[in-house]
XYZ file of C-alpha atoms in Angstrom:
345
model
C -41.532 -15.379 -110.408
C -38.428 -13.342 -110.269
C -34.853 -14.310 -111.468
C -32.932 -16.864 -109.486
C -30.583 -15.854 -106.964
C -27.012 -16.317 -106.907
C -26.031 -19.704 -104.980
C -25.698 -18.580 -101.396
C -22.440 -19.120 -99.384
C -21.768 -20.141 -95.663
C -21.238 -16.945 -93.572
C -18.568 -16.880 -90.449
C -19.192 -18.708 -87.623
C -20.526 -16.705 -84.763
C -19.227 -16.449 -81.175
C -20.348 -19.492 -79.037
C -22.828 -18.585 -76.502
C -22.922 -19.578 -72.905
C -23.314 -23.254 -72.225
C -26.988 -23.881 -71.634
C -26.052 -25.850 -68.402
C -23.770 -23.391 -67.005
C -26.114 -22.029 -64.386
C -27.648 -25.304 -63.708
C -24.718 -27.051 -62.717
C -23.546 -24.649 -60.053
C -26.208 -26.164 -57.971
C -27.370 -29.394 -59.707
C -23.935 -30.916 -59.502
C -22.873 -34.831 -59.872
C -22.779 -35.219 -56.058
C -25.766 -35.938 -53.819
C -25.728 -33.021 -51.543
C -29.301 -31.832 -52.826
C -30.731 -35.343 -51.872
C -29.130 -35.417 -48.480
C -30.695 -32.190 -47.707
C -34.021 -33.375 -48.786
C -33.844 -36.508 -46.787
C -33.001 -34.310 -43.633
C -35.839 -31.785 -44.602
C -38.584 -34.407 -44.594
C -37.561 -34.922 -40.910
C -38.238 -31.327 -40.113
C -41.020 -30.219 -37.937
C -41.985 -27.905 -40.788
C -43.041 -31.092 -42.655
C -44.073 -33.535 -39.926
C -45.885 -31.253 -37.843
C -48.942 -31.130 -39.744
C -49.144 -27.312 -39.404
C -47.959 -26.194 -43.014
C -49.831 -26.058 -45.931
C -53.460 -27.717 -45.689
C -55.849 -26.600 -43.201
C -53.811 -23.918 -42.010
C -52.194 -22.632 -45.054
C -55.641 -22.332 -46.794
C -57.044 -19.838 -43.905
C -56.601 -16.045 -44.465
C -54.009 -14.678 -41.904
C -52.624 -17.996 -40.920
C -51.389 -18.842 -44.567
C -48.709 -15.779 -43.835
C -46.695 -18.419 -41.845
C -48.363 -21.950 -42.490
C -47.914 -21.555 -46.163
C -44.785 -21.152 -48.383
C -46.576 -18.831 -50.845
C -47.932 -16.741 -48.045
C -44.425 -16.522 -46.279
C -42.714 -15.157 -49.433
C -45.581 -12.616 -49.903
C -45.039 -11.235 -46.315
C -41.214 -11.273 -47.019
C -41.668 -9.472 -50.045
C -44.400 -7.012 -49.339
C -44.156 -6.516 -45.481
C -48.189 -7.101 -45.516
C -49.601 -9.304 -43.175
C -53.122 -11.029 -43.388
C -53.292 -11.418 -47.381
C -55.580 -13.879 -48.828
C -54.622 -17.230 -48.456
C -53.172 -18.995 -51.681
C -55.681 -21.318 -53.363
C -53.217 -24.206 -53.259
C -51.184 -23.749 -50.330
C -47.695 -25.580 -50.158
C -45.633 -26.746 -47.119
C -42.404 -25.165 -46.415
C -39.986 -26.232 -49.114
C -36.679 -25.150 -50.700
C -38.414 -21.973 -52.293
C -39.791 -20.836 -49.042
C -36.289 -20.172 -47.187
C -34.024 -19.686 -50.237
C -34.259 -17.564 -53.441
C -34.281 -20.384 -55.484
C -34.015 -20.044 -59.590
C -33.676 -16.026 -59.318
C -29.955 -15.884 -60.097
C -29.385 -19.482 -61.490
C -26.111 -19.342 -59.225
C -25.045 -20.466 -55.904
C -26.605 -17.255 -54.674
C -29.946 -18.888 -55.131
C -29.038 -20.570 -51.782
C -29.287 -17.207 -49.902
C -31.743 -17.011 -47.195
C -35.008 -15.102 -48.440
C -35.173 -12.874 -45.422
C -32.462 -10.216 -45.112
C -31.810 -7.740 -42.309
C -34.136 -6.054 -39.861
C -37.184 -8.279 -39.230
C -40.347 -6.614 -37.716
C -41.171 -7.883 -34.565
C -45.088 -7.476 -34.456
C -45.891 -6.909 -30.761
C -43.488 -3.757 -30.342
C -42.253 -2.797 -33.920
C -38.600 -3.559 -32.691
C -36.520 -4.475 -35.859
C -34.524 -7.499 -35.127
C -31.451 -8.659 -36.806
C -30.276 -11.977 -35.685
C -28.277 -12.646 -39.040
C -28.954 -16.020 -40.547
C -31.832 -16.745 -38.178
C -33.737 -13.961 -39.486
C -35.722 -16.246 -41.690
C -36.910 -18.312 -38.746
C -37.829 -15.326 -36.327
C -40.108 -14.075 -39.463
C -42.615 -16.521 -38.229
C -41.130 -17.886 -34.872
C -42.392 -14.839 -33.092
C -45.517 -13.570 -31.013
C -48.493 -12.041 -32.481
C -50.027 -9.166 -30.482
C -52.468 -10.219 -27.701
C -55.470 -8.287 -26.750
C -55.348 -6.554 -24.112
C -51.941 -5.081 -24.577
C -50.995 -4.293 -20.957
C -49.292 -1.223 -19.440
C -47.582 -2.089 -16.122
C -47.643 1.275 -15.020
C -51.411 1.346 -15.026
C -53.087 -0.326 -11.873
C -56.526 -0.687 -13.286
C -57.991 -4.066 -14.037
C -58.040 -5.521 -17.382
C -60.491 -7.713 -19.151
C -59.727 -11.025 -21.099
C -62.245 -12.696 -23.206
C -59.973 -14.940 -25.563
C -59.260 -18.440 -23.962
C -55.918 -18.270 -25.912
C -54.554 -15.146 -24.434
C -51.052 -14.956 -25.163
C -48.248 -14.884 -27.534
C -49.633 -17.299 -30.205
C -47.626 -20.741 -30.648
C -43.970 -19.731 -31.695
C -42.479 -16.939 -29.577
C -38.978 -18.380 -29.915
C -37.433 -15.356 -31.749
C -39.093 -13.243 -28.848
C -37.144 -15.374 -26.111
C -33.800 -14.854 -28.185
C -34.122 -11.198 -28.221
C -35.004 -11.029 -24.676
C -34.476 -8.230 -22.775
C -36.511 -5.146 -23.196
C -37.447 -6.554 -26.847
C -39.206 -9.871 -26.242
C -42.640 -8.397 -25.892
C -43.199 -10.400 -22.627
C -43.807 -8.482 -19.375
C -41.011 -7.689 -17.160
C -42.601 -7.899 -13.891
C -40.731 -6.219 -10.853
C -39.179 -9.272 -8.516
C -36.310 -10.540 -6.959
C -34.479 -11.941 -10.379
C -32.642 -9.190 -12.480
C -33.627 -9.543 -16.245
C -30.669 -10.233 -18.231
C -29.813 -12.127 -21.450
C -28.006 -15.485 -21.771
C -25.273 -16.158 -23.928
C -27.821 -18.058 -26.422
C -29.363 -14.580 -26.890
C -26.481 -12.096 -26.567
C -23.750 -13.824 -29.077
C -23.639 -12.942 -32.501
C -22.288 -16.434 -33.017
C -25.078 -18.087 -31.369
C -28.787 -18.178 -32.946
C -31.327 -20.599 -34.580
C -29.053 -21.831 -37.313
C -26.009 -22.441 -35.145
C -27.839 -24.936 -32.752
C -30.809 -26.287 -34.886
C -28.678 -26.902 -38.266
C -25.237 -27.806 -36.582
C -23.590 -30.668 -38.298
C -24.906 -34.108 -38.100
C -21.086 -35.630 -38.150
C -21.011 -38.341 -35.361
C -24.811 -39.099 -35.403
C -24.548 -42.393 -37.181
C -26.422 -41.392 -40.096
C -29.472 -39.961 -38.243
C -31.067 -37.764 -40.737
C -33.353 -36.377 -38.231
C -30.668 -34.579 -36.192
C -29.066 -31.363 -37.390
C -28.704 -29.604 -40.606
C -31.908 -29.131 -42.783
C -33.739 -31.419 -40.438
C -33.881 -28.272 -38.042
C -33.747 -30.611 -35.125
C -31.098 -29.718 -32.229
C -32.523 -33.326 -30.762
C -34.630 -36.221 -32.102
C -36.486 -38.891 -30.484
C -39.027 -38.594 -27.717
C -38.378 -37.343 -24.144
C -41.505 -39.423 -22.947
C -40.024 -42.916 -23.985
C -36.231 -42.289 -23.085
C -35.065 -42.108 -27.035
C -34.441 -38.177 -27.114
C -30.971 -37.607 -28.263
C -29.128 -34.027 -28.605
C -26.811 -33.156 -31.100
C -23.549 -32.005 -29.482
C -22.158 -30.438 -32.353
C -24.855 -27.666 -31.862
C -23.532 -27.491 -28.113
C -19.851 -28.030 -28.205
C -18.590 -24.763 -29.508
C -19.708 -23.096 -26.258
C -20.029 -25.912 -24.009
C -16.654 -27.589 -24.443
C -17.194 -30.592 -22.519
C -20.038 -31.835 -24.554
C -18.178 -33.732 -26.831
C -20.695 -36.454 -27.986
C -24.201 -36.970 -28.266
C -24.666 -38.879 -25.078
C -23.123 -36.050 -22.747
C -24.962 -33.229 -24.677
C -28.292 -35.416 -23.980
C -27.549 -36.054 -20.381
C -26.695 -32.270 -20.058
C -29.763 -30.784 -21.572
C -32.132 -33.561 -19.965
C -30.972 -32.152 -16.279
C -31.503 -28.796 -17.425
C -34.558 -29.287 -18.918
C -36.111 -31.234 -16.066
C -35.261 -28.748 -13.563
C -36.894 -25.683 -15.535
C -39.903 -27.829 -16.239
C -40.548 -28.023 -12.495
C -40.519 -24.136 -12.225
C -42.873 -23.725 -15.081
C -45.050 -26.315 -13.591
C -44.924 -24.207 -10.256
C -46.154 -21.116 -12.235
C -49.144 -23.246 -13.795
C -50.151 -24.477 -10.396
C -50.335 -21.008 -8.886
C -52.543 -19.745 -11.997
C -54.559 -22.863 -11.840
C -55.005 -22.266 -7.709
C -56.056 -18.727 -8.562
C -58.727 -19.944 -11.127
C -56.917 -18.465 -13.899
C -56.490 -21.587 -16.048
C -58.933 -24.454 -16.831
C -57.921 -28.290 -16.936
C -56.700 -28.068 -20.662
C -54.397 -24.732 -19.913
C -56.806 -22.167 -21.329
C -57.467 -18.980 -19.637
C -60.298 -19.101 -17.557
C -62.409 -17.609 -14.517
C -62.580 -19.858 -11.674
C -61.311 -22.346 -13.990
C -64.021 -22.226 -16.339
C -62.856 -21.138 -19.704
C -63.382 -17.458 -20.662
C -65.424 -16.139 -23.340
C -67.039 -13.051 -24.098
C -69.902 -14.408 -21.915
C -67.455 -15.217 -19.177
C -64.888 -12.571 -19.005
C -61.779 -12.596 -16.942
C -61.382 -9.356 -14.867
C -58.152 -9.033 -13.033
C -55.291 -6.949 -12.241
C -52.656 -5.884 -14.926
C -49.989 -7.701 -12.673
C -52.021 -11.050 -12.726
C -52.758 -10.811 -16.562
C -49.075 -10.089 -17.133
C -48.258 -13.418 -15.125
C -50.600 -15.386 -17.412
C -49.148 -13.934 -20.880
C -45.646 -14.778 -19.333
C -46.584 -18.262 -18.554
C -47.982 -18.926 -21.981
C -44.836 -17.258 -23.480
C -42.728 -19.683 -21.447
C -44.696 -22.690 -22.493
C -45.102 -21.667 -26.246
C -41.254 -21.166 -26.386
C -41.153 -25.037 -25.837
C -37.392 -24.831 -24.901
C -38.194 -24.731 -21.024
C -35.819 -21.775 -20.845
C -32.865 -23.099 -22.937
C -33.485 -20.558 -25.492
C -32.682 -17.658 -23.127
C -32.078 -19.183 -19.648
C -31.254 -16.191 -17.504
C -34.296 -14.137 -19.001
C -36.592 -16.788 -18.697
C -35.769 -17.418 -15.277
C -36.442 -13.908 -14.420
C -39.996 -14.019 -16.185
C -40.754 -17.140 -14.516
C -39.929 -16.212 -10.964
C -40.909 -12.728 -10.843
C -44.276 -13.628 -12.328
C -44.639 -16.004 -9.485
C -43.979 -13.443 -6.970
C -46.628 -11.310 -8.770
C -49.187 -13.809 -8.100
C -48.539 -13.934 -4.242
């Protein structure tokens, strides 16, 4: 063994490091704000609708929007149709926000930035804070793609011909950019304020303050619900905070609900008129699928019809799947609706 060393002495104290919780407490504070958002979120259709994670999230192609991991993958790479994750998650905080990437309040930033590609026409949309919504709430390409300048007949073999189930972003884009077919007719195509104003988008209406709603956690903010309750049983309530900035007389939920009910009922009747016209021509079956003589189409039973009539079928599906009864873009939706009816006559 070597000689014993001299007794050691304490060195100088080093510089204190950053507090280990400094990043955490920017978000994980002593208040209950995160818990409030969580309670609201469980009332969102992304949670209650049964279409996130699970069966749809485990299907290749569907997982792009029906699983949290698939959504994040498309945003990061721009590639659609990747293999589904082995354990698909429903939408959660990490889906929309860049959680635990900077360990600061920047982690609450929306995951989707500028210029969302619109699949049906390669248009680059920028609806600000709504871009995260539009990433998935948009039409998928439907075959056949129609050219309104061509008069030859087209063939439809898919009973689900149309924009898929979420063209709300396309409806907001509206004029020339929606991917719907702007048939000639008596109504001029133009966008309403809901689509043309930079201050109005998905977030401003669907995530408006819950103030004045009596603790209804299914209305506004992270519930994503502009309304809660059912139309069928009369319990529907509209969040006036999502309306009053533009509709200044709608100062409480009762007034907002009455206003939306009247507008919705009128537009519902018009959409029904288009459905009846399509059904009477044999283009729809009893369940609303595309049909030939009211018999569901297939590769063995194709629908061969004019471009104009095929466009009217697509537009009907577009209007129905938007689910707002034209409220997302009333003027534009009315033009699609009325001009499609005229194209069938």
